[in-house]
């Protein structure tokens, strides 16, 4: 038995149920294999066990297994080649911003390189979007941003779902208010990334009011059409909040987060 087969065979009795109890067998297989790939149990370029072996391991029909493999292939995690088997693709080809992939990543040890990359991408995109929003936002756009901020302000600090929903709406509303179609279309992707980031920290920090104030500063800069200030305030907001996420990623999500200045997702 090769290393890949041994690794999955070792865990076959632990096919996740729990919060995935309502998932189909196909989806549970995709999640289990996906998480093993993302966690490095199956290294890049490693050939997975054969379909016949995987069917035995998971107690699945070929149809269910092939559907699961198609899901993983569509997300860039694997590729099948005739006579060469199904191979794990290079990590640079993984679609880690796929909402389902981000959900799988939430339940394994954080990838510090990915977390850093996510922060770096937001530091490029969101300040520019805020700058454009300060110039281009309509009164309707401003109302949506303000409503999201107000929802953040009144949400109980221990209600993570409410905090997350309002925070995501705030950031995506600014992307749309930029009136840049590319930024606007990044909203769904960013929403999934924000959700991943926020849930990774597991709880709001003690200094929620400080990060809330930083959101208010971004809103005010956009509302008052202070273009350069909107850019700088958004950059400062992401910079503050990134400390919490990086601290958690370094320590591992199953340990207590280090207290920092923000409860924003990143």
PDB file of C-alpha atoms in Angstrom:
ATOM      1  CA  UNK A   1       0.000   0.000   0.000  1.00  0.00           C
ATOM      2  CA  UNK A   2       1.477   3.390  -1.013  1.00  0.00           C
ATOM      3  CA  UNK A   3       1.675   6.429   1.258  1.00  0.00           C
ATOM      4  CA  UNK A   4      -1.369   8.157  -0.206  1.00  0.00           C
ATOM      5  CA  UNK A   5      -3.559   5.086   0.175  1.00  0.00           C
ATOM      6  CA  UNK A   6      -2.267   4.460   3.682  1.00  0.00           C
ATOM      7  CA  UNK A   7      -2.977   8.035   4.737  1.00  0.00           C
ATOM      8  CA  UNK A   8      -6.590   7.988   3.651  1.00  0.00           C
ATOM      9  CA  UNK A   9      -7.155   4.425   4.801  1.00  0.00           C
ATOM     10  CA  UNK A  10      -5.973   5.458   8.258  1.00  0.00           C
ATOM     11  CA  UNK A  11      -8.756   8.033   8.446  1.00  0.00           C
ATOM     12  CA  UNK A  12     -11.516   6.280   6.543  1.00  0.00           C
ATOM     13  CA  UNK A  13     -13.502   5.521   9.664  1.00  0.00           C
ATOM     14  CA  UNK A  14     -13.498   9.251  10.450  1.00  0.00           C
ATOM     15  CA  UNK A  15     -15.309  10.497   7.343  1.00  0.00           C
ATOM     16  CA  UNK A  16     -16.711  13.760   8.688  1.00  0.00           C
ATOM     17  CA  UNK A  17     -20.301  13.859   9.804  1.00  0.00           C
ATOM     18  CA  UNK A  18     -20.957  16.451  12.489  1.00  0.00           C
ATOM     19  CA  UNK A  19     -21.832  19.737  10.827  1.00  0.00           C
ATOM     20  CA  UNK A  20     -21.807  17.866   7.508  1.00  0.00           C
ATOM     21  CA  UNK A  21     -24.392  15.306   8.580  1.00  0.00           C
ATOM     22  CA  UNK A  22     -26.888  16.711   6.069  1.00  0.00           C
ATOM     23  CA  UNK A  23     -24.424  16.531   3.187  1.00  0.00           C
ATOM     24  CA  UNK A  24     -24.693  13.865   0.531  1.00  0.00           C
ATOM     25  CA  UNK A  25     -22.039  11.158   0.481  1.00  0.00           C
ATOM     26  CA  UNK A  26     -20.574  12.761  -2.634  1.00  0.00           C
ATOM     27  CA  UNK A  27     -20.203  16.097  -0.852  1.00  0.00           C
ATOM     28  CA  UNK A  28     -18.754  14.483   2.267  1.00  0.00           C
ATOM     29  CA  UNK A  29     -16.152  12.664   0.189  1.00  0.00           C
ATOM     30  CA  UNK A  30     -15.268  15.880  -1.633  1.00  0.00           C
ATOM     31  CA  UNK A  31     -14.904  17.706   1.668  1.00  0.00           C
ATOM     32  CA  UNK A  32     -12.767  14.999   3.243  1.00  0.00           C
ATOM     33  CA  UNK A  33     -10.451  14.649   0.264  1.00  0.00           C
ATOM     34  CA  UNK A  34     -10.360  18.431  -0.213  1.00  0.00           C
ATOM     35  CA  UNK A  35      -9.365  19.043   3.393  1.00  0.00           C
ATOM     36  CA  UNK A  36      -6.665  16.386   3.206  1.00  0.00           C
ATOM     37  CA  UNK A  37      -5.230  18.038   0.097  1.00  0.00           C
ATOM     38  CA  UNK A  38      -5.414  21.533   1.595  1.00  0.00           C
ATOM     39  CA  UNK A  39      -3.814  20.327   4.830  1.00  0.00           C
ATOM     40  CA  UNK A  40      -0.964  18.641   2.991  1.00  0.00           C
ATOM     41  CA  UNK A  41      -1.897  15.067   3.870  1.00  0.00           C
ATOM     42  CA  UNK A  42      -1.682  14.572   0.134  1.00  0.00           C
ATOM     43  CA  UNK A  43       1.285  16.561  -1.058  1.00  0.00           C
ATOM     44  CA  UNK A  44       1.276  18.462  -4.304  1.00  0.00           C
ATOM     45  CA  UNK A  45       1.736  16.206  -7.364  1.00  0.00           C
ATOM     46  CA  UNK A  46       0.968  13.041  -5.373  1.00  0.00           C
ATOM     47  CA  UNK A  47      -1.217  10.468  -7.147  1.00  0.00           C
ATOM     48  CA  UNK A  48      -4.368   9.616  -5.200  1.00  0.00           C
ATOM     49  CA  UNK A  49      -5.527   6.038  -4.660  1.00  0.00           C
ATOM     50  CA  UNK A  50      -7.384   4.487  -7.577  1.00  0.00           C
ATOM     51  CA  UNK A  51     -11.142   4.870  -7.981  1.00  0.00           C
ATOM     52  CA  UNK A  52     -11.623   1.260  -6.914  1.00  0.00           C
ATOM     53  CA  UNK A  53      -9.596   1.818  -3.749  1.00  0.00           C
ATOM     54  CA  UNK A  54     -11.414   5.039  -2.914  1.00  0.00           C
ATOM     55  CA  UNK A  55     -14.793   3.379  -3.422  1.00  0.00           C
ATOM     56  CA  UNK A  56     -13.829   0.742  -0.855  1.00  0.00           C
ATOM     57  CA  UNK A  57     -12.367   3.289   1.544  1.00  0.00           C
ATOM     58  CA  UNK A  58     -15.468   5.490   1.501  1.00  0.00           C
ATOM     59  CA  UNK A  59     -18.045   2.772   0.962  1.00  0.00           C
ATOM     60  CA  UNK A  60     -19.228   4.681  -2.092  1.00  0.00           C
ATOM     61  CA  UNK A  61     -20.444   3.860  -5.575  1.00  0.00           C
ATOM     62  CA  UNK A  62     -18.328   4.861  -8.560  1.00  0.00           C
ATOM     63  CA  UNK A  63     -20.948   7.473  -9.432  1.00  0.00           C
ATOM     64  CA  UNK A  64     -20.729   9.184  -6.038  1.00  0.00           C
ATOM     65  CA  UNK A  65     -16.944   9.030  -6.040  1.00  0.00           C
ATOM     66  CA  UNK A  66     -16.609  10.385  -9.563  1.00  0.00           C
ATOM     67  CA  UNK A  67     -18.966  13.251  -8.732  1.00  0.00           C
ATOM     68  CA  UNK A  68     -16.796  14.089  -5.713  1.00  0.00           C
ATOM     69  CA  UNK A  69     -13.648  14.019  -7.841  1.00  0.00           C
ATOM     70  CA  UNK A  70     -15.316  16.279 -10.418  1.00  0.00           C
ATOM     71  CA  UNK A  71     -16.020  18.770  -7.650  1.00  0.00           C
ATOM     72  CA  UNK A  72     -12.370  18.767  -6.612  1.00  0.00           C
ATOM     73  CA  UNK A  73     -11.230  19.044 -10.215  1.00  0.00           C
ATOM     74  CA  UNK A  74     -13.470  22.065 -10.801  1.00  0.00           C
ATOM     75  CA  UNK A  75     -11.811  23.770  -7.836  1.00  0.00           C
ATOM     76  CA  UNK A  76      -8.349  23.157  -9.255  1.00  0.00           C
ATOM     77  CA  UNK A  77      -7.284  20.726  -6.530  1.00  0.00           C
ATOM     78  CA  UNK A  78      -6.785  17.629  -8.685  1.00  0.00           C
ATOM     79  CA  UNK A  79      -6.419  16.561 -12.294  1.00  0.00           C
ATOM     80  CA  UNK A  80      -7.022  13.192 -13.890  1.00  0.00           C
ATOM     81  CA  UNK A  81      -4.797  11.878 -16.656  1.00  0.00           C
ATOM     82  CA  UNK A  82      -5.243   8.753 -18.695  1.00  0.00           C
ATOM     83  CA  UNK A  83      -3.009   5.945 -17.464  1.00  0.00           C
ATOM     84  CA  UNK A  84      -1.461   8.298 -14.889  1.00  0.00           C
ATOM     85  CA  UNK A  85      -4.244   8.385 -12.311  1.00  0.00           C
ATOM     86  CA  UNK A  86      -5.636  11.335 -10.396  1.00  0.00           C
ATOM     87  CA  UNK A  87      -2.947  13.690  -9.215  1.00  0.00           C
ATOM     88  CA  UNK A  88      -2.965  16.599  -6.729  1.00  0.00           C
ATOM     89  CA  UNK A  89      -2.259  19.823  -8.582  1.00  0.00           C
ATOM     90  CA  UNK A  90       0.285  22.445  -7.556  1.00  0.00           C
ATOM     91  CA  UNK A  91      -1.070  24.710  -4.817  1.00  0.00           C
ATOM     92  CA  UNK A  92      -0.698  27.724  -7.109  1.00  0.00           C
ATOM     93  CA  UNK A  93      -3.526  26.245  -9.198  1.00  0.00           C
ATOM     94  CA  UNK A  94      -5.968  25.729  -6.314  1.00  0.00           C
ATOM     95  CA  UNK A  95      -9.017  27.987  -6.287  1.00  0.00           C
ATOM     96  CA  UNK A  96      -8.727  28.891  -2.633  1.00  0.00           C
ATOM     97  CA  UNK A  97     -11.160  31.791  -2.980  1.00  0.00           C
ATOM     98  CA  UNK A  98     -13.969  29.393  -3.857  1.00  0.00           C
ATOM     99  CA  UNK A  99     -16.575  29.671  -1.084  1.00  0.00           C
ATOM    100  CA  UNK A 100     -16.635  25.911  -0.481  1.00  0.00           C
ATOM    101  CA  UNK A 101     -12.848  25.658  -0.400  1.00  0.00           C
ATOM    102  CA  UNK A 102     -12.722  28.496   2.138  1.00  0.00           C
ATOM    103  CA  UNK A 103     -15.288  26.615   4.221  1.00  0.00           C
ATOM    104  CA  UNK A 104     -13.104  23.497   4.136  1.00  0.00           C
ATOM    105  CA  UNK A 105     -10.057  25.557   5.107  1.00  0.00           C
ATOM    106  CA  UNK A 106     -11.844  26.909   8.156  1.00  0.00           C
ATOM    107  CA  UNK A 107     -11.748  23.472   9.778  1.00  0.00           C
ATOM    108  CA  UNK A 108      -8.030  22.726   9.288  1.00  0.00           C
ATOM    109  CA  UNK A 109      -4.851  24.389  10.472  1.00  0.00           C
ATOM    110  CA  UNK A 110      -4.473  27.843   8.890  1.00  0.00           C
ATOM    111  CA  UNK A 111      -2.151  28.300   5.935  1.00  0.00           C
ATOM    112  CA  UNK A 112      -0.083  31.314   6.976  1.00  0.00           C
ATOM    113  CA  UNK A 113       1.048  32.051   3.414  1.00  0.00           C
ATOM    114  CA  UNK A 114      -2.573  32.165   2.244  1.00  0.00           C
ATOM    115  CA  UNK A 115      -3.614  34.383   5.153  1.00  0.00           C
ATOM    116  CA  UNK A 116      -0.792  36.798   4.367  1.00  0.00           C
ATOM    117  CA  UNK A 117      -1.719  36.759   0.691  1.00  0.00           C
ATOM    118  CA  UNK A 118      -5.331  37.522   1.510  1.00  0.00           C
ATOM    119  CA  UNK A 119      -4.314  40.503   3.616  1.00  0.00           C
ATOM    120  CA  UNK A 120      -1.955  41.781   0.935  1.00  0.00           C
ATOM    121  CA  UNK A 121      -4.683  41.518  -1.713  1.00  0.00           C
ATOM    122  CA  UNK A 122      -7.154  43.423   0.440  1.00  0.00           C
ATOM    123  CA  UNK A 123      -4.586  46.137   1.136  1.00  0.00           C
ATOM    124  CA  UNK A 124      -4.327  46.691  -2.614  1.00  0.00           C
ATOM    125  CA  UNK A 125      -8.001  46.368  -3.568  1.00  0.00           C
ATOM    126  CA  UNK A 126     -10.064  47.880  -0.763  1.00  0.00           C
ATOM    127  CA  UNK A 127      -8.270  51.208  -0.229  1.00  0.00           C
ATOM    128  CA  UNK A 128      -8.515  51.824  -3.980  1.00  0.00           C
ATOM    129  CA  UNK A 129     -12.206  50.916  -3.906  1.00  0.00           C
ATOM    130  CA  UNK A 130     -12.799  53.282  -0.968  1.00  0.00           C
ATOM    131  CA  UNK A 131     -10.996  56.038  -2.841  1.00  0.00           C
ATOM    132  CA  UNK A 132     -13.224  55.543  -5.873  1.00  0.00           C
ATOM    133  CA  UNK A 133     -16.334  55.299  -3.679  1.00  0.00           C
ATOM    134  CA  UNK A 134     -15.535  58.692  -2.154  1.00  0.00           C
ATOM    135  CA  UNK A 135     -15.583  60.103  -5.671  1.00  0.00           C
ATOM    136  CA  UNK A 136     -18.333  58.066  -7.345  1.00  0.00           C
ATOM    137  CA  UNK A 137     -20.815  56.849  -4.715  1.00  0.00           C
ATOM    138  CA  UNK A 138     -24.452  57.837  -5.159  1.00  0.00           C
ATOM    139  CA  UNK A 139     -26.729  58.747  -2.285  1.00  0.00           C
ATOM    140  CA  UNK A 140     -28.153  55.237  -2.530  1.00  0.00           C
ATOM    141  CA  UNK A 141     -24.682  53.719  -2.254  1.00  0.00           C
ATOM    142  CA  UNK A 142     -23.939  55.814   0.815  1.00  0.00           C
ATOM    143  CA  UNK A 143     -27.193  54.721   2.415  1.00  0.00           C
ATOM    144  CA  UNK A 144     -26.255  51.050   1.975  1.00  0.00           C
ATOM    145  CA  UNK A 145     -22.785  51.578   3.477  1.00  0.00           C
ATOM    146  CA  UNK A 146     -24.243  53.520   6.397  1.00  0.00           C
ATOM    147  CA  UNK A 147     -26.924  50.892   7.023  1.00  0.00           C
ATOM    148  CA  UNK A 148     -24.250  48.209   7.214  1.00  0.00           C
ATOM    149  CA  UNK A 149     -22.231  50.312   9.631  1.00  0.00           C
ATOM    150  CA  UNK A 150     -25.291  50.872  11.815  1.00  0.00           C
ATOM    151  CA  UNK A 151     -25.946  47.130  11.807  1.00  0.00           C
ATOM    152  CA  UNK A 152     -22.369  46.616  13.018  1.00  0.00           C
ATOM    153  CA  UNK A 153     -22.864  49.240  15.696  1.00  0.00           C
ATOM    154  CA  UNK A 154     -26.004  47.681  17.183  1.00  0.00           C
ATOM    155  CA  UNK A 155     -25.000  44.028  16.801  1.00  0.00           C
ATOM    156  CA  UNK A 156     -24.241  42.325  20.147  1.00  0.00           C
ATOM    157  CA  UNK A 157     -20.503  41.706  20.339  1.00  0.00           C
ATOM    158  CA  UNK A 158     -21.086  38.043  21.185  1.00  0.00           C
ATOM    159  CA  UNK A 159     -23.374  37.525  18.176  1.00  0.00           C
ATOM    160  CA  UNK A 160     -20.735  36.500  15.652  1.00  0.00           C
ATOM    161  CA  UNK A 161     -23.244  35.837  12.889  1.00  0.00           C
ATOM    162  CA  UNK A 162     -24.705  39.333  13.143  1.00  0.00           C
ATOM    163  CA  UNK A 163     -21.273  40.944  13.353  1.00  0.00           C
ATOM    164  CA  UNK A 164     -20.076  38.971  10.346  1.00  0.00           C
ATOM    165  CA  UNK A 165     -23.133  39.733   8.237  1.00  0.00           C
ATOM    166  CA  UNK A 166     -22.941  43.476   8.896  1.00  0.00           C
ATOM    167  CA  UNK A 167     -19.182  43.627   8.388  1.00  0.00           C
ATOM    168  CA  UNK A 168     -19.322  41.777   5.086  1.00  0.00           C
ATOM    169  CA  UNK A 169     -22.137  44.054   3.899  1.00  0.00           C
ATOM    170  CA  UNK A 170     -20.049  47.120   4.806  1.00  0.00           C
ATOM    171  CA  UNK A 171     -17.018  46.046   2.805  1.00  0.00           C
ATOM    172  CA  UNK A 172     -18.911  44.717  -0.204  1.00  0.00           C
ATOM    173  CA  UNK A 173     -21.069  47.867  -0.322  1.00  0.00           C
ATOM    174  CA  UNK A 174     -17.913  49.945  -0.672  1.00  0.00           C
ATOM    175  CA  UNK A 175     -16.705  47.753  -3.530  1.00  0.00           C
ATOM    176  CA  UNK A 176     -20.005  48.312  -5.323  1.00  0.00           C
ATOM    177  CA  UNK A 177     -20.004  52.029  -4.503  1.00  0.00           C
ATOM    178  CA  UNK A 178     -16.695  52.370  -6.333  1.00  0.00           C
ATOM    179  CA  UNK A 179     -18.704  52.066  -9.552  1.00  0.00           C
ATOM    180  CA  UNK A 180     -15.843  49.971 -10.899  1.00  0.00           C
ATOM    181  CA  UNK A 181     -17.388  46.825 -12.425  1.00  0.00           C
ATOM    182  CA  UNK A 182     -14.342  44.700 -11.611  1.00  0.00           C
ATOM    183  CA  UNK A 183     -14.322  45.747  -7.959  1.00  0.00           C
ATOM    184  CA  UNK A 184     -18.092  45.264  -7.792  1.00  0.00           C
ATOM    185  CA  UNK A 185     -17.773  41.730  -9.095  1.00  0.00           C
ATOM    186  CA  UNK A 186     -15.179  40.967  -6.441  1.00  0.00           C
ATOM    187  CA  UNK A 187     -17.898  41.354  -3.822  1.00  0.00           C
ATOM    188  CA  UNK A 188     -18.935  37.702  -3.711  1.00  0.00           C
ATOM    189  CA  UNK A 189     -15.333  36.525  -3.585  1.00  0.00           C
ATOM    190  CA  UNK A 190     -14.495  38.995  -0.840  1.00  0.00           C
ATOM    191  CA  UNK A 191     -17.596  38.030   1.131  1.00  0.00           C
ATOM    192  CA  UNK A 192     -16.415  34.406   1.248  1.00  0.00           C
ATOM    193  CA  UNK A 193     -12.888  35.480   2.185  1.00  0.00           C
ATOM    194  CA  UNK A 194     -14.180  37.775   4.933  1.00  0.00           C
ATOM    195  CA  UNK A 195     -16.316  34.988   6.320  1.00  0.00           C
ATOM    196  CA  UNK A 196     -13.329  32.637   6.370  1.00  0.00           C
ATOM    197  CA  UNK A 197     -11.152  35.249   8.060  1.00  0.00           C
ATOM    198  CA  UNK A 198     -13.701  36.230  10.674  1.00  0.00           C
ATOM    199  CA  UNK A 199     -14.575  32.685  11.625  1.00  0.00           C
ATOM    200  CA  UNK A 200     -10.891  31.816  11.839  1.00  0.00           C
ATOM    201  CA  UNK A 201     -10.504  34.218  14.752  1.00  0.00           C
ATOM    202  CA  UNK A 202     -13.400  32.338  16.475  1.00  0.00           C
ATOM    203  CA  UNK A 203     -14.602  35.367  18.465  1.00  0.00           C
ATOM    204  CA  UNK A 204     -14.732  39.128  18.599  1.00  0.00           C
ATOM    205  CA  UNK A 205     -11.859  40.736  20.457  1.00  0.00           C
ATOM    206  CA  UNK A 206     -12.142  42.849  23.576  1.00  0.00           C
ATOM    207  CA  UNK A 207     -11.503  46.079  21.655  1.00  0.00           C
ATOM    208  CA  UNK A 208     -14.486  45.872  19.337  1.00  0.00           C
ATOM    209  CA  UNK A 209     -15.254  49.545  19.786  1.00  0.00           C
ATOM    210  CA  UNK A 210     -11.885  50.513  18.321  1.00  0.00           C
ATOM    211  CA  UNK A 211     -12.444  48.607  15.108  1.00  0.00           C
ATOM    212  CA  UNK A 212     -16.008  49.900  14.958  1.00  0.00           C
ATOM    213  CA  UNK A 213     -14.643  53.432  15.176  1.00  0.00           C
ATOM    214  CA  UNK A 214     -12.255  52.655  12.306  1.00  0.00           C
ATOM    215  CA  UNK A 215     -15.200  51.573  10.165  1.00  0.00           C
ATOM    216  CA  UNK A 216     -16.925  54.815  11.047  1.00  0.00           C
ATOM    217  CA  UNK A 217     -13.869  56.766   9.920  1.00  0.00           C
ATOM    218  CA  UNK A 218     -13.990  55.029   6.531  1.00  0.00           C
ATOM    219  CA  UNK A 219     -17.689  55.796   6.189  1.00  0.00           C
ATOM    220  CA  UNK A 220     -17.214  59.453   7.087  1.00  0.00           C
ATOM    221  CA  UNK A 221     -14.333  59.896   4.639  1.00  0.00           C
ATOM    222  CA  UNK A 222     -16.425  58.429   1.829  1.00  0.00           C
ATOM    223  CA  UNK A 223     -19.511  60.430   2.768  1.00  0.00           C
ATOM    224  CA  UNK A 224     -17.546  63.701   2.889  1.00  0.00           C
ATOM    225  CA  UNK A 225     -15.881  62.930  -0.473  1.00  0.00           C
ATOM    226  CA  UNK A 226     -12.401  62.988   1.039  1.00  0.00           C
ATOM    227  CA  UNK A 227     -10.838  60.794  -1.622  1.00  0.00           C
ATOM    228  CA  UNK A 228      -7.305  60.400  -0.271  1.00  0.00           C
ATOM    229  CA  UNK A 229      -8.540  60.132   3.314  1.00  0.00           C
ATOM    230  CA  UNK A 230     -10.931  57.322   2.346  1.00  0.00           C
ATOM    231  CA  UNK A 231      -7.985  55.429   0.879  1.00  0.00           C
ATOM    232  CA  UNK A 232      -5.880  55.945   3.998  1.00  0.00           C
ATOM    233  CA  UNK A 233      -8.660  55.128   6.458  1.00  0.00           C
ATOM    234  CA  UNK A 234      -9.461  51.856   4.710  1.00  0.00           C
ATOM    235  CA  UNK A 235      -5.792  50.928   4.620  1.00  0.00           C
ATOM    236  CA  UNK A 236      -5.529  51.663   8.335  1.00  0.00           C
ATOM    237  CA  UNK A 237      -8.631  49.593   9.076  1.00  0.00           C
ATOM    238  CA  UNK A 238      -7.318  46.527   7.283  1.00  0.00           C
ATOM    239  CA  UNK A 239      -3.875  47.022   8.825  1.00  0.00           C
ATOM    240  CA  UNK A 240      -5.297  47.094  12.350  1.00  0.00           C
ATOM    241  CA  UNK A 241      -7.514  44.090  11.850  1.00  0.00           C
ATOM    242  CA  UNK A 242      -4.861  41.984  10.109  1.00  0.00           C
ATOM    243  CA  UNK A 243      -2.901  41.690  13.353  1.00  0.00           C
ATOM    244  CA  UNK A 244      -5.586  39.524  14.915  1.00  0.00           C
ATOM    245  CA  UNK A 245      -5.834  37.194  11.947  1.00  0.00           C
ATOM    246  CA  UNK A 246      -2.077  36.773  11.606  1.00  0.00           C
ATOM    247  CA  UNK A 247      -1.719  36.077  15.313  1.00  0.00           C
ATOM    248  CA  UNK A 248      -4.371  33.357  15.151  1.00  0.00           C
ATOM    249  CA  UNK A 249      -2.902  31.859  11.987  1.00  0.00           C
ATOM    250  CA  UNK A 250       0.554  31.663  13.568  1.00  0.00           C
ATOM    251  CA  UNK A 251      -0.714  29.940  16.687  1.00  0.00           C
ATOM    252  CA  UNK A 252      -3.250  27.668  14.981  1.00  0.00           C
ATOM    253  CA  UNK A 253      -6.999  28.057  15.103  1.00  0.00           C
ATOM    254  CA  UNK A 254      -7.480  25.587  17.951  1.00  0.00           C
ATOM    255  CA  UNK A 255      -5.543  27.766  20.377  1.00  0.00           C
ATOM    256  CA  UNK A 256      -6.790  30.947  22.003  1.00  0.00           C
ATOM    257  CA  UNK A 257      -6.373  34.068  19.837  1.00  0.00           C
ATOM    258  CA  UNK A 258      -3.912  36.680  21.017  1.00  0.00           C
ATOM    259  CA  UNK A 259      -5.824  39.835  22.132  1.00  0.00           C
ATOM    260  CA  UNK A 260      -5.495  42.579  19.542  1.00  0.00           C
ATOM    261  CA  UNK A 261      -7.148  45.785  18.512  1.00  0.00           C
ATOM    262  CA  UNK A 262      -9.846  44.544  16.167  1.00  0.00           C
ATOM    263  CA  UNK A 263     -12.775  42.246  15.611  1.00  0.00           C
ATOM    264  CA  UNK A 264     -12.952  42.979  11.887  1.00  0.00           C
ATOM    265  CA  UNK A 265     -12.493  39.865   9.712  1.00  0.00           C
ATOM    266  CA  UNK A 266      -9.040  40.909   8.562  1.00  0.00           C
TER     267      UNK A 266
END
